[in-house]
Each structure stands twice: as C-alpha cells, then as structure tokens.
CSV table of C-alpha atoms in Angstrom, one decimal:
chain,number,residue,atom,x,y,z
A,1,UNK,CA,12.8,49.5,38.7
A,2,UNK,CA,12.4,46.4,36.4
A,3,UNK,CA,10.1,45.5,33.9
A,4,UNK,CA,9.1,41.3,33.7
A,5,UNK,CA,7.5,41.5,29.7
A,6,UNK,CA,3.8,40.1,29.7
A,7,UNK,CA,3.5,36.4,28.5
A,8,UNK,CA,0.7,36.9,25.5
A,9,UNK,CA,-2.4,35.2,25.9
A,10,UNK,CA,-1.7,33.4,22.6
A,11,UNK,CA,1.8,32.0,23.8
A,12,UNK,CA,0.1,30.6,27.2
A,13,UNK,CA,-2.4,29.0,24.6
A,14,UNK,CA,-0.1,27.1,21.9
A,15,UNK,CA,0.3,23.7,21.6
A,16,UNK,CA,1.6,21.3,19.0
A,17,UNK,CA,-1.4,20.7,16.7
A,18,UNK,CA,-2.1,17.8,14.6
A,19,UNK,CA,-3.7,17.4,11.3
A,20,UNK,CA,-6.0,14.5,11.1
A,21,UNK,CA,-6.2,14.0,7.7
A,22,UNK,CA,-9.0,11.8,5.4
A,23,UNK,CA,-11.6,9.4,6.9
A,24,UNK,CA,-11.1,7.2,9.5
A,25,UNK,CA,-13.3,4.9,11.8
A,26,UNK,CA,-14.3,5.0,14.9
A,27,UNK,CA,-12.0,2.8,16.4
A,28,UNK,CA,-9.3,4.5,14.5
A,29,UNK,CA,-9.8,7.9,16.1
A,30,UNK,CA,-10.0,6.0,18.8
A,31,UNK,CA,-6.6,4.8,18.8
A,32,UNK,CA,-5.4,8.4,17.8
A,33,UNK,CA,-6.7,10.6,19.9
A,34,UNK,CA,-6.0,7.1,23.3
A,35,UNK,CA,-2.1,8.6,22.1
A,36,UNK,CA,-2.1,11.7,22.3
A,37,UNK,CA,-0.3,13.8,24.6
A,38,UNK,CA,-2.5,15.9,26.0
A,39,UNK,CA,-0.5,19.1,25.3
A,40,UNK,CA,-0.9,18.4,22.3
A,41,UNK,CA,-4.6,19.6,20.1
A,42,UNK,CA,-5.9,17.8,16.9
A,43,UNK,CA,-7.9,19.1,13.7
A,44,UNK,CA,-10.1,16.7,11.6
A,45,UNK,CA,-10.4,17.2,7.9
A,46,UNK,CA,-12.4,14.5,5.9
A,47,UNK,CA,-12.1,16.5,2.3
A,48,UNK,CA,-9.6,18.6,0.1
A,49,UNK,CA,-12.4,21.6,0.5
A,50,UNK,CA,-11.8,21.5,4.2
A,51,UNK,CA,-7.7,21.8,3.9
A,52,UNK,CA,-8.1,25.7,4.4
A,53,UNK,CA,-8.4,24.6,8.7
A,54,UNK,CA,-5.2,22.7,8.7
A,55,UNK,CA,-3.6,26.0,8.4
A,56,UNK,CA,-1.4,25.6,11.6
A,57,UNK,CA,-1.2,22.5,12.3
A,58,UNK,CA,3.3,21.6,13.0
A,59,UNK,CA,2.1,17.7,11.6
A,60,UNK,CA,0.0,15.3,9.4
A,61,UNK,CA,-0.8,12.3,10.0
A,62,UNK,CA,-3.3,11.3,5.6
A,63,UNK,CA,-4.6,8.8,4.9
A,64,UNK,CA,-6.1,8.8,1.5
A,65,UNK,CA,-6.0,12.8,0.6
A,66,UNK,CA,-4.1,14.5,-2.1
A,67,UNK,CA,-1.1,16.0,-0.1
A,68,UNK,CA,0.6,18.5,-3.3
A,69,UNK,CA,2.4,21.5,-3.3
A,70,UNK,CA,-0.4,23.4,-3.1
A,71,UNK,CA,-1.1,22.2,0.6
A,72,UNK,CA,2.0,22.8,1.7
A,73,UNK,CA,1.5,26.0,0.1
A,74,UNK,CA,-1.4,27.5,3.2
A,75,UNK,CA,0.7,25.5,5.8
A,76,UNK,CA,4.0,26.9,6.6
A,77,UNK,CA,4.1,25.2,10.0
A,78,UNK,CA,4.0,22.1,9.0
A,79,UNK,CA,6.5,20.0,9.9
A,80,UNK,CA,6.6,15.8,9.8
A,81,UNK,CA,3.8,13.6,7.6
A,82,UNK,CA,2.8,10.9,8.6
A,83,UNK,CA,1.1,8.2,6.3
A,84,UNK,CA,-1.2,6.2,7.9
A,85,UNK,CA,-0.5,3.3,4.7
A,86,UNK,CA,2.6,1.7,3.4
A,87,UNK,CA,1.4,3.0,0.2
A,88,UNK,CA,1.8,7.2,-0.4
A,89,UNK,CA,1.6,7.7,-4.3
A,90,UNK,CA,-1.0,10.7,-2.5
A,91,UNK,CA,1.9,12.4,-1.2
A,92,UNK,CA,4.0,14.8,-3.7
A,93,UNK,CA,6.9,13.6,-1.1
A,94,UNK,CA,9.9,15.5,-3.5
A,95,UNK,CA,7.7,18.5,-2.6
A,96,UNK,CA,7.6,17.9,1.0
A,97,UNK,CA,11.7,17.6,0.6
A,98,UNK,CA,12.3,21.0,-0.2
A,99,UNK,CA,10.9,22.0,2.4
A,100,UNK,CA,12.7,19.7,5.0
A,101,UNK,CA,9.9,17.4,5.7
A,102,UNK,CA,10.5,14.6,6.4
A,103,UNK,CA,7.3,12.0,5.1
A,104,UNK,CA,6.9,8.5,6.8
A,105,UNK,CA,4.5,5.6,6.6
A,106,UNK,CA,4.1,2.4,8.3
A,107,UNK,CA,6.3,-0.7,6.1
A,108,UNK,CA,6.4,-3.6,7.6
A,109,UNK,CA,3.1,-3.0,9.7
A,110,UNK,CA,1.0,-4.1,7.5
A,111,UNK,CA,2.7,-7.0,5.2
A,112,UNK,CA,0.9,-10.0,6.9
A,113,UNK,CA,-1.9,-9.3,5.8
A,114,UNK,CA,-1.5,-8.7,2.5
A,115,UNK,CA,1.2,-10.9,1.8
A,116,UNK,CA,-2.1,-13.4,3.2
A,117,UNK,CA,-4.9,-11.9,1.8
A,118,UNK,CA,-2.7,-12.5,-1.9
A,119,UNK,CA,-2.4,-16.5,-1.3
A,120,UNK,CA,-6.2,-16.8,-0.3
A,121,UNK,CA,-7.0,-14.7,-3.4
A,122,UNK,CA,-4.4,-17.6,-5.4
A,123,UNK,CA,-6.2,-20.1,-4.1
A,124,UNK,CA,-9.7,-18.6,-4.7
A,125,UNK,CA,-8.5,-18.0,-8.3
A,126,UNK,CA,-6.4,-21.4,-8.7
A,127,UNK,CA,-9.7,-23.4,-7.3
A,128,UNK,CA,-12.3,-22.0,-9.3
A,129,UNK,CA,-14.3,-20.9,-5.6
A,130,UNK,CA,-15.7,-17.8,-6.5
A,131,UNK,CA,-17.7,-19.6,-10.0
A,132,UNK,CA,-18.3,-22.8,-7.7
A,133,UNK,CA,-19.8,-20.7,-4.9
A,134,UNK,CA,-22.1,-18.9,-7.6
A,135,UNK,CA,-23.1,-21.7,-9.8
A,136,UNK,CA,-24.4,-23.0,-5.9
A,137,UNK,CA,-26.8,-20.4,-5.1
A,138,UNK,CA,-28.3,-20.8,-8.5
A,139,UNK,CA,-28.9,-24.3,-7.6
A,140,UNK,CA,-26.1,-25.5,-10.2
A,141,UNK,CA,-23.8,-28.6,-8.6
A,142,UNK,CA,-20.6,-27.5,-10.6
A,143,UNK,CA,-19.1,-31.2,-9.0
A,144,UNK,CA,-16.8,-31.9,-12.7
A,145,UNK,CA,-17.0,-28.9,-14.7
A,146,UNK,CA,-14.1,-26.9,-13.2
A,147,UNK,CA,-11.3,-30.4,-12.9
A,148,UNK,CA,-9.6,-28.7,-16.0
A,149,UNK,CA,-8.9,-25.7,-15.2
A,150,UNK,CA,-8.8,-26.5,-10.8
A,151,UNK,CA,-4.2,-25.8,-10.0
A,152,UNK,CA,-2.8,-26.8,-6.4
A,153,UNK,CA,0.0,-23.6,-5.4
A,154,UNK,CA,2.7,-26.6,-5.9
A,155,UNK,CA,4.5,-27.0,-8.3
A,156,UNK,CA,3.5,-23.8,-9.8
A,157,UNK,CA,5.3,-21.3,-10.9
A,158,UNK,CA,5.1,-17.8,-9.2
A,159,UNK,CA,6.9,-14.4,-10.1
A,160,UNK,CA,6.3,-12.2,-7.3
A,161,UNK,CA,7.7,-8.3,-9.2
A,162,UNK,CA,8.5,-6.6,-5.8
A,163,UNK,CA,10.1,-8.1,-3.6
A,164,UNK,CA,10.0,-5.4,-0.5
A,165,UNK,CA,8.3,-6.1,3.4
A,166,UNK,CA,5.3,-7.9,1.6
A,167,UNK,CA,7.1,-9.6,-1.7
A,168,UNK,CA,9.3,-11.4,0.8
A,169,UNK,CA,6.6,-12.7,3.4
A,170,UNK,CA,4.5,-14.1,0.3
A,171,UNK,CA,7.3,-16.1,-0.6
A,172,UNK,CA,7.6,-17.3,2.4
A,173,UNK,CA,4.3,-18.3,2.2
A,174,UNK,CA,5.0,-19.6,-1.0
A,175,UNK,CA,8.0,-21.9,-0.6
A,176,UNK,CA,5.2,-24.1,2.5
A,177,UNK,CA,2.6,-25.1,-0.4
A,178,UNK,CA,5.7,-26.0,-2.3
A,179,UNK,CA,5.9,-23.2,-5.5
A,180,UNK,CA,8.7,-22.1,-7.3
A,181,UNK,CA,9.4,-18.5,-6.8
A,182,UNK,CA,10.9,-16.2,-8.8
A,183,UNK,CA,11.5,-12.2,-8.6
A,184,UNK,CA,12.5,-8.6,-9.8
A,185,UNK,CA,13.0,-5.8,-8.3
A,186,UNK,CA,14.9,-3.2,-9.1
A,187,UNK,CA,17.5,-4.0,-6.5
A,188,UNK,CA,18.7,-7.4,-6.5
A,189,UNK,CA,19.0,-9.0,-3.1
A,190,UNK,CA,22.3,-10.6,-1.9
A,191,UNK,CA,22.5,-14.5,-2.6
A,192,UNK,CA,22.7,-14.4,1.0
A,193,UNK,CA,19.3,-12.9,0.7
A,194,UNK,CA,17.5,-15.0,-1.8
A,195,UNK,CA,18.9,-17.8,-0.8
A,196,UNK,CA,17.3,-17.8,2.8
A,197,UNK,CA,14.0,-17.3,0.3
A,198,UNK,CA,14.8,-19.8,-1.7
A,199,UNK,CA,13.5,-17.3,-4.6
A,200,UNK,CA,15.2,-16.5,-8.7
A,201,UNK,CA,16.1,-13.7,-10.1
A,202,UNK,CA,15.3,-13.4,-13.2
A,203,UNK,CA,14.1,-9.7,-15.8
A,204,UNK,CA,10.7,-8.4,-15.8
A,205,UNK,CA,10.3,-10.0,-19.2
A,206,UNK,CA,11.7,-12.9,-18.6
A,207,UNK,CA,10.0,-13.5,-15.3
A,208,UNK,CA,6.3,-12.8,-17.6
A,209,UNK,CA,7.7,-15.3,-20.0
A,210,UNK,CA,8.0,-18.2,-17.2
A,211,UNK,CA,5.6,-17.1,-14.9
A,212,UNK,CA,1.8,-19.7,-13.8
A,213,UNK,CA,1.1,-16.9,-11.5
A,214,UNK,CA,2.1,-12.7,-11.3
A,215,UNK,CA,1.6,-11.2,-8.0
A,216,UNK,CA,2.6,-7.1,-7.7
A,217,UNK,CA,3.8,-5.9,-4.5
A,218,UNK,CA,6.1,-2.7,-6.0
A,219,UNK,CA,5.7,1.1,-5.0
A,220,UNK,CA,2.4,2.7,-7.4
A,221,UNK,CA,5.1,5.9,-8.4
A,222,UNK,CA,5.1,7.4,-11.9
A,223,UNK,CA,7.9,5.1,-13.0
A,224,UNK,CA,5.4,2.2,-12.2
A,225,UNK,CA,3.2,3.7,-13.2
A,226,UNK,CA,0.9,0.9,-16.1
A,227,UNK,CA,4.1,-1.0,-15.8
A,228,UNK,CA,1.8,-4.0,-17.0
A,229,UNK,CA,0.8,-3.0,-19.6
A,230,UNK,CA,-0.6,-4.5,-23.1
A,231,UNK,CA,2.8,-5.0,-24.2
A,232,UNK,CA,3.7,-6.4,-20.8
A,233,UNK,CA,0.7,-8.6,-21.2
A,234,UNK,CA,1.7,-10.1,-24.3
A,235,UNK,CA,4.7,-11.6,-22.8
A,236,UNK,CA,2.3,-14.1,-20.3
A,237,UNK,CA,0.9,-17.3,-20.8
A,238,UNK,CA,-2.2,-17.2,-22.2
A,239,UNK,CA,-3.2,-19.7,-19.3
A,240,UNK,CA,-1.8,-17.1,-16.7
A,241,UNK,CA,-3.4,-15.4,-13.4
A,242,UNK,CA,-2.4,-12.0,-12.5
A,243,UNK,CA,-2.4,-10.5,-9.1
A,244,UNK,CA,-2.3,-7.1,-8.1
A,245,UNK,CA,-2.9,-6.0,-4.9
A,246,UNK,CA,-0.3,-3.3,-4.7
A,247,UNK,CA,-1.6,-0.4,-6.6
A,248,UNK,CA,-4.6,-0.4,-9.5
A,249,UNK,CA,-2.2,2.7,-11.2
A,250,UNK,CA,0.4,-0.3,-12.1
A,251,UNK,CA,-2.4,-1.7,-14.4
A,252,UNK,CA,-3.6,-0.1,-17.3
A,253,UNK,CA,-6.8,-1.5,-17.2
A,254,UNK,CA,-8.1,-1.5,-20.2
A,255,UNK,CA,-5.6,-3.4,-21.3
A,256,UNK,CA,-6.2,-5.7,-19.0
A,257,UNK,CA,-9.3,-6.5,-20.3
A,258,UNK,CA,-8.8,-7.2,-23.4
A,259,UNK,CA,-6.9,-9.1,-23.0
A,260,UNK,CA,-9.0,-11.6,-20.2
A,261,UNK,CA,-12.2,-10.8,-22.4
A,262,UNK,CA,-10.1,-11.9,-25.5
A,263,UNK,CA,-8.5,-15.3,-22.3
A,264,UNK,CA,-5.3,-13.8,-24.4
A,265,UNK,CA,-5.1,-13.7,-20.4
A,266,UNK,CA,-7.1,-16.9,-17.9
A,267,UNK,CA,-8.1,-14.8,-14.9
A,268,UNK,CA,-7.3,-12.7,-12.7
A,269,UNK,CA,-7.5,-11.4,-9.3
A,270,UNK,CA,-7.7,-8.4,-7.7
A,271,UNK,CA,-7.8,-5.8,-4.5
A,272,UNK,CA,-6.8,-2.6,-5.7
A,273,UNK,CA,-8.2,-0.4,-9.0
A,274,UNK,CA,-7.2,2.4,-11.1
A,275,UNK,CA,-10.0,4.3,-9.5
A,276,UNK,CA,-11.8,3.6,-6.5
A,277,UNK,CA,-14.4,2.1,-5.6
A,278,UNK,CA,-14.4,1.5,-9.0
A,279,UNK,CA,-18.2,2.2,-10.3
A,280,UNK,CA,-18.9,0.9,-13.1
A,281,UNK,CA,-15.4,-0.7,-14.0
A,282,UNK,CA,-16.2,-3.4,-17.3
A,283,UNK,CA,-13.5,-6.0,-15.4
A,284,UNK,CA,-15.7,-6.5,-12.9
A,285,UNK,CA,-18.4,-8.5,-15.4
A,286,UNK,CA,-16.1,-10.5,-16.5
A,287,UNK,CA,-17.0,-14.5,-14.8
A,288,UNK,CA,-12.6,-14.7,-15.2
A,289,UNK,CA,-12.5,-12.1,-12.6
A,290,UNK,CA,-12.3,-12.1,-8.6
A,291,UNK,CA,-12.0,-8.9,-6.6
A,292,UNK,CA,-11.9,-7.5,-3.3
A,293,UNK,CA,-12.7,-3.5,-2.3
A,294,UNK,CA,-8.5,-3.0,-1.3
A,295,UNK,CA,-8.9,-4.6,1.7
A,296,UNK,CA,-4.9,-5.9,2.3
A,297,UNK,CA,-3.5,-4.2,4.7
A,298,UNK,CA,-6.7,-4.0,6.9
A,299,UNK,CA,-7.3,-6.6,9.0
A,300,UNK,CA,-8.7,-6.7,13.5
A,301,UNK,CA,-6.8,-3.9,15.4
A,302,UNK,CA,-4.2,-3.3,12.2
A,303,UNK,CA,-5.5,0.2,11.9
A,304,UNK,CA,-5.9,1.5,15.1
A,305,UNK,CA,-2.1,0.0,15.3
A,306,UNK,CA,-1.4,2.2,12.6
A,307,UNK,CA,-2.9,4.7,13.8
A,308,UNK,CA,-0.3,4.5,17.5
A,309,UNK,CA,2.8,4.4,15.3
A,310,UNK,CA,2.2,7.4,13.3
A,311,UNK,CA,1.7,9.9,16.4
A,312,UNK,CA,5.2,7.7,17.9
A,313,UNK,CA,6.7,8.7,15.1
A,314,UNK,CA,6.0,12.2,15.3
A,315,UNK,CA,6.5,12.5,18.7
A,316,UNK,CA,10.0,10.4,17.9
A,317,UNK,CA,10.3,13.6,16.1
A,318,UNK,CA,9.6,15.5,18.1
A,319,UNK,CA,11.1,14.3,20.7
A,320,UNK,CA,14.3,14.6,18.8
A,321,UNK,CA,14.2,10.3,18.4
A,322,UNK,CA,15.7,7.7,16.0
A,323,UNK,CA,13.1,6.7,13.1
A,324,UNK,CA,13.6,3.5,11.7
A,325,UNK,CA,14.9,4.6,8.3
A,326,UNK,CA,13.6,1.7,6.1
A,327,UNK,CA,9.8,4.0,6.4
A,328,UNK,CA,10.5,7.9,5.7
A,329,UNK,CA,10.3,7.5,2.5
A,330,UNK,CA,12.0,11.3,1.2
A,331,UNK,CA,15.4,10.8,3.8
A,332,UNK,CA,16.9,10.7,1.1
A,333,UNK,CA,16.7,14.0,-0.8
A,334,UNK,CA,15.5,15.9,2.1
A,335,UNK,CA,17.9,19.6,2.1
A,336,UNK,CA,18.7,19.3,5.3
A,337,UNK,CA,18.3,15.2,6.3
A,338,UNK,CA,19.8,15.5,9.5
A,339,UNK,CA,16.7,17.2,10.8
A,340,UNK,CA,15.6,13.8,12.1
A,341,UNK,CA,17.3,11.1,13.3
A,342,UNK,CA,17.4,7.6,11.5
A,343,UNK,CA,17.8,4.1,12.7
A,344,UNK,CA,18.2,1.2,10.6
C-alpha cells in the first residue's frame, strides 16, 4: 500500500510576502502593486506601532521609518531590504549584514532631480530672489536694493563636499555656468575623472576656506554627523553661501543659526533638516535663509519609478539575478556576500 504525504493548507497558500514600510503616495502604491507579481503578498505598515505585522515578511521596501535590531529580531524570514531613497541612515545596515540581509538603495536614480534643485537654490540665493518676491507682495519695488549682493555663478568658486552621483552632476551643471569647481571626498577621484568633470581636489578645510559657495552631497552617516559645525563654519568666508541637499544631520543647525545671525556666514539654502518637518525652527525665521521641504529627489514620475526599481531589486535577488554593486550598501560587510549576484 502506497502512502502520499498530505500537503497542508498552509503549504498550499504560502507565498512570498513584501512589507511596504513607510508613507507612500497613491501613485507610488499603484506602481508597487502593478509591479508585485501575482504570487506575492503585500503588507502595508505606516507606523512603528504596527511593526508586529511584519513578523512573517520575506522582503521589505522601506522609505522613512527606522529599521533596527529590534525590528530585525521579530522578522526571522526577512531576506532583503530595498530602500526607497538614496540615503539609508534610518536603516541599521550593519545589523542587517550580521543577519546576512542585503540592503539596497536607489543610488543614481534621482541624481538629476537633486542636482538641479541644488543649482536652483544656488541661483535663488545668489540673486536674492526670495526676499525680492516677499517685497513685491508688500508692494515694495526693490530693484536696486540687492545689486551689491547679487551674484552670478560664473566666476564663483563652488566647493562640492561629496562627489558621488549627485555631486558629479552638480559639477557638470556648474561647468556650464562657468564656475570654478573644487571638491572634497573621502575617496579622491582618478586624474581622468577629475579632468572629465573639470574639478580640482582640496582637503576639506582648504575647500571651506576658498569657496564662495559650499554645497553638501555626502551621506547622513554617523561619521558625517555635524560635519558642518562651529569649527568648520568658522573656516568659511563671511560672504559664503551654504547649500544642503544631502541630509539634515550633516549640519549642526544651532551653529549654523549662530553663524547666519551674526553674519559670519552670508546665506544658506536648505532642503533638509535635522528634524523633519522642522516645526518651530529658528533658521526659517532668518532673512538670509531659503528652504524647501526635502523635495530634492521628488519630481513627477520619479517616485513611482523608484518603487519599481525597489521591487525589481527584490525580484532579481529572489531569481538569483545580478544587482548593481553600487546599490548594495552593505555588500562588503555581509557575512556571506555570495548570497547575491552583483555586477559592476
């Protein structure tokens, strides 16, 4: 008599499960569900209080909520985390690596968007557009008021801190304006790359001292926390402009407020803040500050595209297909990097 082992109901319906973690717009969600295979399930979590619902997920797409050891410990099946963004400072990538969980980001996907906003903020700051607009709203025709403080990008020395995908695009745009571009990065580019981008390398302190405009494009890592502080601000020209489209944690906002208030720094343009949203921020009350609500990487269609990219990384991982190594942020510290295929 032959016996057939019965298949349990659980085994029949068990499907890979993806946790969609964080707030997403309707368009982003539509793109997510359009790219989710029919044999996959989804779990939406919009608050940390609901993390218990992620206990049996295989994959996570994360936007802004924190992912740390506490969450990882309740997700024994978790195999892969795709970050919907370039920055990944809200994810404990080392803790994920200890569990051999790759973490990817969308590096390069929104670089043009961020770079263009960076240059827009430079132009706005250089030409005093916002204070003139406020004047016009009050019927104040300030045609001559800002003549002596209005600048062109041509001829300005612009210091780029962080010459990654965004910083490189900013450099190319600034070349078209006729700026002199210098940069600092923990990894110096090759002579060929520097020539192609028409940039010169300087150590950080030297860059701060010579730059008319300093623009930040470095990760919001623990190493970069308050990279711009009282000491580094003191190295900058009192006529200089600071642009931050990277992460709020890179700048000590208290020190920046002091420098701007005392006119030890002329102006600042910010797309990011230490606390977001920056409710009650003293910086926003200053006349020499312009700001936007962390929109550098958000332009029409880009959000949906990033969701699709995150889902593609998950499917590539599940199907043992290669993922660009530049997008695997903890590849070098995984317990077993052979767990995934990568390509240069």
